[in-house]
Every structure is written in structure tokens, then in C-alpha cells.
XYZ file of C-alpha atoms in Angstrom:
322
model
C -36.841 4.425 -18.317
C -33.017 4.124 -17.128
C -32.225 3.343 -14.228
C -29.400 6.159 -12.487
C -27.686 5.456 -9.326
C -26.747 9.315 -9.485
C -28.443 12.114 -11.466
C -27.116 12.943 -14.939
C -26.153 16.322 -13.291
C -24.725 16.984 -10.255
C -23.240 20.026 -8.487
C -21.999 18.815 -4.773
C -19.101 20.871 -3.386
C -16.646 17.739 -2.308
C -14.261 20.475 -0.531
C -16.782 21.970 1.995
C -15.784 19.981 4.243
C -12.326 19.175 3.647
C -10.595 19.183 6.677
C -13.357 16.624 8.803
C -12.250 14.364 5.443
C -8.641 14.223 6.140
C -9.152 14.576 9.586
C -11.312 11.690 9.289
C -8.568 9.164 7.029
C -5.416 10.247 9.404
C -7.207 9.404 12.748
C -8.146 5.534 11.009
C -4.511 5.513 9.921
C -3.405 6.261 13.111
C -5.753 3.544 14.681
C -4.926 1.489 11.769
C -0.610 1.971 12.679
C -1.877 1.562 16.492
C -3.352 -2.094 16.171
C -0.462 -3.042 13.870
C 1.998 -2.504 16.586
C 0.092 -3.858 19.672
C -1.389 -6.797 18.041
C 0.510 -7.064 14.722
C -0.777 -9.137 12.130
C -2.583 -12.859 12.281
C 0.041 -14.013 9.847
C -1.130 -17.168 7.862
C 1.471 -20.259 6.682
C 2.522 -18.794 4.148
C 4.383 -16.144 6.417
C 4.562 -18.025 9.688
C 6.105 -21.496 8.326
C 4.323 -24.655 8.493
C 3.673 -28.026 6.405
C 2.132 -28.418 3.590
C 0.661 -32.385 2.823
C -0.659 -33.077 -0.949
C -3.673 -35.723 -0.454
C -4.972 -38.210 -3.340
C -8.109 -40.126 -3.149
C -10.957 -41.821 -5.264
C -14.147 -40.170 -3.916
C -14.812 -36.536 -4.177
C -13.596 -34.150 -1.517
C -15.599 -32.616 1.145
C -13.458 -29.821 2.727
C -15.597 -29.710 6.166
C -15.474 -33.386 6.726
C -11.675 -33.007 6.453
C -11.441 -30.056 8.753
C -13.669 -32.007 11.475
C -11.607 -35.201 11.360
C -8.235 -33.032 12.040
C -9.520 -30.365 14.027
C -9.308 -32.799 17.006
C -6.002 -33.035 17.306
C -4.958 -29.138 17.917
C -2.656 -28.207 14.823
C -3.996 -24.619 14.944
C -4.251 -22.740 11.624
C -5.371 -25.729 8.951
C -6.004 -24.685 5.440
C -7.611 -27.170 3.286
C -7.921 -26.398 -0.313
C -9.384 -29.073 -3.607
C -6.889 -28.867 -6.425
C -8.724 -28.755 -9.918
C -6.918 -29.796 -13.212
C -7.895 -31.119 -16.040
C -5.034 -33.575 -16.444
C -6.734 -35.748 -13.723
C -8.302 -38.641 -14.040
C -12.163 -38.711 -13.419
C -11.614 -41.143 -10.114
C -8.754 -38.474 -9.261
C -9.332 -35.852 -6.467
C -6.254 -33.882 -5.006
C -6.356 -31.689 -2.015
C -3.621 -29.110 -0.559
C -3.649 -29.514 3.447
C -1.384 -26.973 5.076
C -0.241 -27.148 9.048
C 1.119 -23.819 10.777
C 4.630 -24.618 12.374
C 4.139 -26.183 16.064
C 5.702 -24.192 19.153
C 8.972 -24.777 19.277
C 9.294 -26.850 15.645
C 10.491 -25.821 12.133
C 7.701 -28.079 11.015
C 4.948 -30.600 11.835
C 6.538 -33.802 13.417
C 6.640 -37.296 11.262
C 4.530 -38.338 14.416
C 1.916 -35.699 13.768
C 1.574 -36.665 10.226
C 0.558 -39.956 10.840
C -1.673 -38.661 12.853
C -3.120 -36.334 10.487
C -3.238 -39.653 7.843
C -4.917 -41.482 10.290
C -7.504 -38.961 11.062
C -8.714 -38.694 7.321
C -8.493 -42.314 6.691
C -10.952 -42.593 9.515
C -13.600 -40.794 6.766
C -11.701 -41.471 3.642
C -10.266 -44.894 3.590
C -8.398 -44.721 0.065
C -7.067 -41.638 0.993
C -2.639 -41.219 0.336
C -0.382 -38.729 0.936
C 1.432 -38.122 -2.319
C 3.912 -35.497 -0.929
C 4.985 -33.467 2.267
C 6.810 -30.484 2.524
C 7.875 -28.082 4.897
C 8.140 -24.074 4.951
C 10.800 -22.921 7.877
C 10.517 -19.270 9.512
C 13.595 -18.419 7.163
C 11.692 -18.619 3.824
C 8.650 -17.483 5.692
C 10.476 -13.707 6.422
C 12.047 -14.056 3.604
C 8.287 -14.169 2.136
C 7.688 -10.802 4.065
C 9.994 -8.951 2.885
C 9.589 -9.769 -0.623
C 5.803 -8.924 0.181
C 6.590 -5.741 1.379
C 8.740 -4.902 -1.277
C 6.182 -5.927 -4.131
C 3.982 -2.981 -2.471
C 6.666 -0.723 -2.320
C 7.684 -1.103 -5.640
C 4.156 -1.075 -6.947
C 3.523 2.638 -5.361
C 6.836 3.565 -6.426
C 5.819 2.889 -10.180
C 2.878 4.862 -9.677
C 4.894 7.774 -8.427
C 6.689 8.239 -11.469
C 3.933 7.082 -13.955
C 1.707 9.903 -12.698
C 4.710 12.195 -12.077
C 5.811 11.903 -16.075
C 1.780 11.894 -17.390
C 0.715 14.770 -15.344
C 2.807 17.148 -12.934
C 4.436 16.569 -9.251
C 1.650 18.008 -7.462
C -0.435 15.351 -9.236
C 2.083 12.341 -8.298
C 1.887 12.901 -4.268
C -1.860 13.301 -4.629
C -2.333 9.920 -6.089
C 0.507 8.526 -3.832
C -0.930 9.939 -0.611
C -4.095 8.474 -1.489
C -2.615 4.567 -2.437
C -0.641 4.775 0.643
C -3.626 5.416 2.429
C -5.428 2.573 0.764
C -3.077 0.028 1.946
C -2.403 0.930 5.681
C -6.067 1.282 5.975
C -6.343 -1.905 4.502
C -3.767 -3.725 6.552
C -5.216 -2.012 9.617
C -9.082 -3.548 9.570
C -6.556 -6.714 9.353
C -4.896 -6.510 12.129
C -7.902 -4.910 14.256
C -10.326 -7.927 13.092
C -7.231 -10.391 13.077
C -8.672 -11.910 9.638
C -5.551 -14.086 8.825
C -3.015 -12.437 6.446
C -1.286 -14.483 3.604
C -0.128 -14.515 0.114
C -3.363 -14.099 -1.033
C -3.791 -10.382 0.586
C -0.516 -9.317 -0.890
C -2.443 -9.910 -4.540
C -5.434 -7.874 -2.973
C -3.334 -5.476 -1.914
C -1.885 -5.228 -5.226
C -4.906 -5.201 -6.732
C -6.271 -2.626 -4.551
C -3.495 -0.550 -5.780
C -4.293 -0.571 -9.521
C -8.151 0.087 -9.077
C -7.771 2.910 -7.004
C -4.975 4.144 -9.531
C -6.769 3.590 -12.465
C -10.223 5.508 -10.245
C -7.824 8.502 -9.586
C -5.993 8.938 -12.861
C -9.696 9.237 -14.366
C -10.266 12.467 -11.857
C -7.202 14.106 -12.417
C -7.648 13.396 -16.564
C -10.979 15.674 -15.803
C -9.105 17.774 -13.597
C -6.379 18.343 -16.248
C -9.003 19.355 -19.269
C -10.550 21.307 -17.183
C -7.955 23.221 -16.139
C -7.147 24.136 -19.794
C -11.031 24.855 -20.449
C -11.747 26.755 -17.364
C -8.266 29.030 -17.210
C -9.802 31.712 -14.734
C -11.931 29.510 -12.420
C -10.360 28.794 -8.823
C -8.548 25.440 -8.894
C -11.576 24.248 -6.022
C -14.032 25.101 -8.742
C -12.350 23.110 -11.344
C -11.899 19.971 -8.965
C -15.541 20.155 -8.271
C -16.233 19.985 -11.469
C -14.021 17.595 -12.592
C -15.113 15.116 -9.558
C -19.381 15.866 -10.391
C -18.523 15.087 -14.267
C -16.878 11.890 -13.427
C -18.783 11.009 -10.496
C -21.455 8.865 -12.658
C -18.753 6.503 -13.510
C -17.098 6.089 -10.532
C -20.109 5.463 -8.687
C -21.266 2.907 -11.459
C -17.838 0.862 -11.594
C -17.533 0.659 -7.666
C -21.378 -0.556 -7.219
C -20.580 -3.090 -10.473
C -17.409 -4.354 -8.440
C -18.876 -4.829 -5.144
C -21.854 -6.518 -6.359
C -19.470 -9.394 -7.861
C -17.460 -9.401 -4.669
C -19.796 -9.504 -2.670
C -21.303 -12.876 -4.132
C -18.080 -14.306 -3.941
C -17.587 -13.298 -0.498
C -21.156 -14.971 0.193
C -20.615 -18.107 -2.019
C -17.624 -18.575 -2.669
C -16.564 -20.004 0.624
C -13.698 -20.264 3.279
C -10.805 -20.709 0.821
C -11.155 -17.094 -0.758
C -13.085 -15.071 1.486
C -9.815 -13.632 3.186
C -9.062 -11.892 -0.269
C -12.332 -10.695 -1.190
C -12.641 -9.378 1.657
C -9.973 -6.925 0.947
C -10.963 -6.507 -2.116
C -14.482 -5.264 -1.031
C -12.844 -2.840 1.450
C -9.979 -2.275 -0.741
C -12.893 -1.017 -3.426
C -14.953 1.029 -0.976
C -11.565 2.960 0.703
C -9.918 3.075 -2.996
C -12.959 5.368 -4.445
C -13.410 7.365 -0.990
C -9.683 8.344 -1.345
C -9.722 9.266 -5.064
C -12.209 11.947 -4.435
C -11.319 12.891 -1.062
C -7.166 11.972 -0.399
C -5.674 12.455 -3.611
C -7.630 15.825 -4.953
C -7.477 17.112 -1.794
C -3.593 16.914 -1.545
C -3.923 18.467 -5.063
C -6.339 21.451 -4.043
C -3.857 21.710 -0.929
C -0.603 21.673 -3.164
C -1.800 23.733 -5.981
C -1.179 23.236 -9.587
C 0.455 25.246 -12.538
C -2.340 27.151 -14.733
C -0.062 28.278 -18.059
C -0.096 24.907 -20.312
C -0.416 26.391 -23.597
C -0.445 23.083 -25.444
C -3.399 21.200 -25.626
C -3.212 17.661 -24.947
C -4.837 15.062 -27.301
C -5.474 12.701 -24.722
C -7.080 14.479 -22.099
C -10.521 13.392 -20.822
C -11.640 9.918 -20.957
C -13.790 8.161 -23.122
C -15.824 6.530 -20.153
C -15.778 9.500 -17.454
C -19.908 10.572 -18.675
C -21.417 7.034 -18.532
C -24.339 7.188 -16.503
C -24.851 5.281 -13.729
């Protein structure tokens, strides 16, 4: 007997309700826009500046005895991180310790480093500081923008990809729907003030292509079916195309989060800012492919008179069960 996380069939109408959906992601964007500009982001080092000091010692590392002998001394955001090569010796353990930038300083103080030496040595006597540099609020917004235009570029790309493979109406429907994947995304953020650093910018990223690669499966459907089905209503043929494929969606989303999930549980401090976004970058990413981006589509309407058919339509994986 096989297990099914949905039945082999299904007929749900995905449009019923259509208006409560988008009703539904524009007011979250507009909460999402509204925390962004009272609170902002909590920026990490990487966009706020800091120090960053590259330890060496004989014994093995333990991150939360580090953090407990510094936390004393009131550096604010401390990120501790083990480096792991194999290059190193066996007796060789490496850690990255990065200080925000103090009030009113480019960087942490000489002073302050000592002190931050002296504090480890206290439960690591062998302990060295093989290098220490620091990141300035120049590079650090010059870090931001770069970030921002990563993003920008990425959903650009994606405009004309899915412009060129399918039609317009298509393009804005997947665009609509990335777009609202990442404010949504940078708006649980800044409401839960989960720090924001290099690392999110991957997620984000990353949260781009899965929900991309989720919708273009849809509109494939969508696109078949609209050459099977010539004289069905285009809500038909999207309800269709979104029951046929819903099997695999559901199936690769569950798959996903169960990973992430683990590594949000186990995989400690380190990484659990970007899984994080990944997890809600997963669960908003297959939400909008079935109810942003075909819903711009149903609203914008698409041409019926293709006359060629295409060899590529469909996709091998869209009637997996799940």
C-alpha cells in the first residue's frame, strides 16, 4: 500500500475564492513594507561593519564556552563560527569570531581586543589570534547595495526567461508572485528582528529559484492544456492544470521542509538564520505559485490560437504521486 499525501485525483476549484487570496498576500505585504520602515531590518556584521578575529588553538572548539567568556564584556552582536579544512593539522582548530562596530567606532578598539584575547585565554590557554580585520560602514552599504542588486537582477532574469519560453501574461504572473516571495520574506524579518546577513541574501536567492522552478511547472500544465482543452474557460484549464500538478508540488515542498526542518532543529545557531528563510521561503514560494502567479494569469488572460504544438510542453515529473 502507498502512501499519498494527496489523492491520485483531485478536482478543487483554487479560484473560488480568489479575491480573499490576494486580498490575503497584499494586506501581509503591506504589514510586511510597514515593519520594514518603522523598525527596518536587524542588520548583522556583514551589513553593519564590525571586526572580524581568526582564532588558533590545540584543543577542540566549544562555541558556547566562547560565547560565555565574551559575552561579559558587552560587544553586542558576536558571531562565533569553527572553520573546517582538511589542510589542518589534527592538533589544529580555527574559529571565525566577528564583533559588530562599537557606537561611535569604525571598528573594535586594540583595547577591546585584548580584552576579547584575554577572555578566551581565561578557558583556552593556548589559544592565538592569527589575524584581525576590520569591515567599515562604507564596505558594509556598499554590501547592501550589491545585495539588493543580486535580487533585482535575479527577478529581472526571470522576467525575460519566462517572457521568451511562454507569453507576457505568463512573465508578470511569475514575477508578481517572486516579488511577493521576497518582501514577504524580508518582512517576517524585520517583524521578528531575526538578524539579516549575507547568508539571507543566498536564501533569498534561493527562494527565488524554487519558487521559479514550482511555477514554471504550473504554467508548463497550463500551457498543454490550453492547446488540449481549446474551448474550456481559461479558469477551467488553470484548475486543471494546478489539480494535475498538485501531487508533485505537494510532495517536493513536504520533502524540502522535512530536511530543513532538521537542520533548523540540529543544526544549530550558526545556520538557523538561513534555514529559517528557507523554510518560510518554501512554504510562501508554493502558496504563491498556485495562488499569486496563476491568479495574475486568470486575471490577465492569455492568447488561445497557438497552432503549433510544442515538443516540450508538460513535464516529466508533474504526475508523481505524493
Amino acid at each position: 500500500m502507498r502512501l499519498r499525501l494527496v489523492p491520485k485525483e483531485t478536482s478543487f476549484d483554487f479560484f473560488s475564492r480568489w479575491k480573499m487570496w490576494l486580498g490575503l498576500s497584499a494586506l501581509l505585504m503591506v504589514v510586511g513594507f510597514a515593519s520594514f520602515a518603522i523598525q527596518g531590518l536587524n542588520f548583522g556584521i556583514d551589513f553593519r561593519g564590525g571586526t572580524t578575529i581568526r582564532t588558533e588553538s590545540t584543543q577542540p572548539v566549544d562555541v558556547g564556552t566562547y560565547r560565555g567568556a565574551i559575552e561579559p564584556l558587552g560587544l553586542g552582536d558576536v558571531s562565533i563560527t569553527e572553520v573546517f579544512d582538511p589542510t589542518f593539522d589534527e592538533d589544529e582548530y580555527v574559529t571565525m569570531i566577528r564583533i559588530q562596530a562599537q557606537e561611535g567606532a569604525e571598528s573594535v578598539t586594540a583595547e577591546m581586543v585584548e580584552n576579547v584575547h584575554a577572555a578566551l585565554k581565561s578557558v583556552e590557554p593556548d589559544i592565538k589570534f592569527v589575524s584581525v580585520e576590520s569591515v567599515g560602514p562604507k564596505v558594509s552599504g556598499e554590501l547592501v547595495q550589491t545585495a539588493v542588486l543580486a535580487v533585482a537582477l535575479a527577478i529581472g532574469a526571470v522576467l525575460v526567461y519566462i517572457w521568451l519560453r511562454f507569453e507576457w501574461q505568463f512573465a508578470l504572473g511569475a514575477v508578481a508572485a517572486l516579488v511577493h516571495d521576497v518582501i514577504l520574506t524580508i518582512g517576517v524579518f524585520s517583524e521578528l528582528q531575526i538578524k539579516f546577513d549575507l547568508a539571507i541574501i543566498a536564501a533569498l536567492l534561493t527562494i527565488v529559484g524554487y519558487s521559479l522552478n514550482d511555477t514554471v511547472v504550473v504554467f508548463d500544465r497550463v500551457r498543454e492544456n490550453l492547446r488540449k482543452y481549446k474551448k474550456k474557460d481559461l479558469k477551467e484549464v488553470l484548475n486543471l492544470s494546478i489539480n494535475e500538478t498538485l501531487s508533485r508540488t505537494v510532495m517536493t515542498s513536504v520533502t524540502t521542509l522535512l530536511a530543513l526542518i532538521s537542520l533548523y532543529v540540529l543544526g544549530g545557531d550558526v545556520i538557523r538564520g538561513f534555514v529559517f528563510a528557507m523554510i518560510w521561503g518554501v512554504i510562501v514560494g508554493t502558496y504563491s505559485s498556485v495562488f499569486v502567479a496563476s491568479t495574475i494569469l486568470l486575471w490577465l488572460g492569455v492568447k488561445r490560437d497557438w497552432t503549433k504544438p510544442s515538443n516540450t510542453s508538460g513535464n516529466q515529473f508533474a504526475n508523481i504521486d505524493a
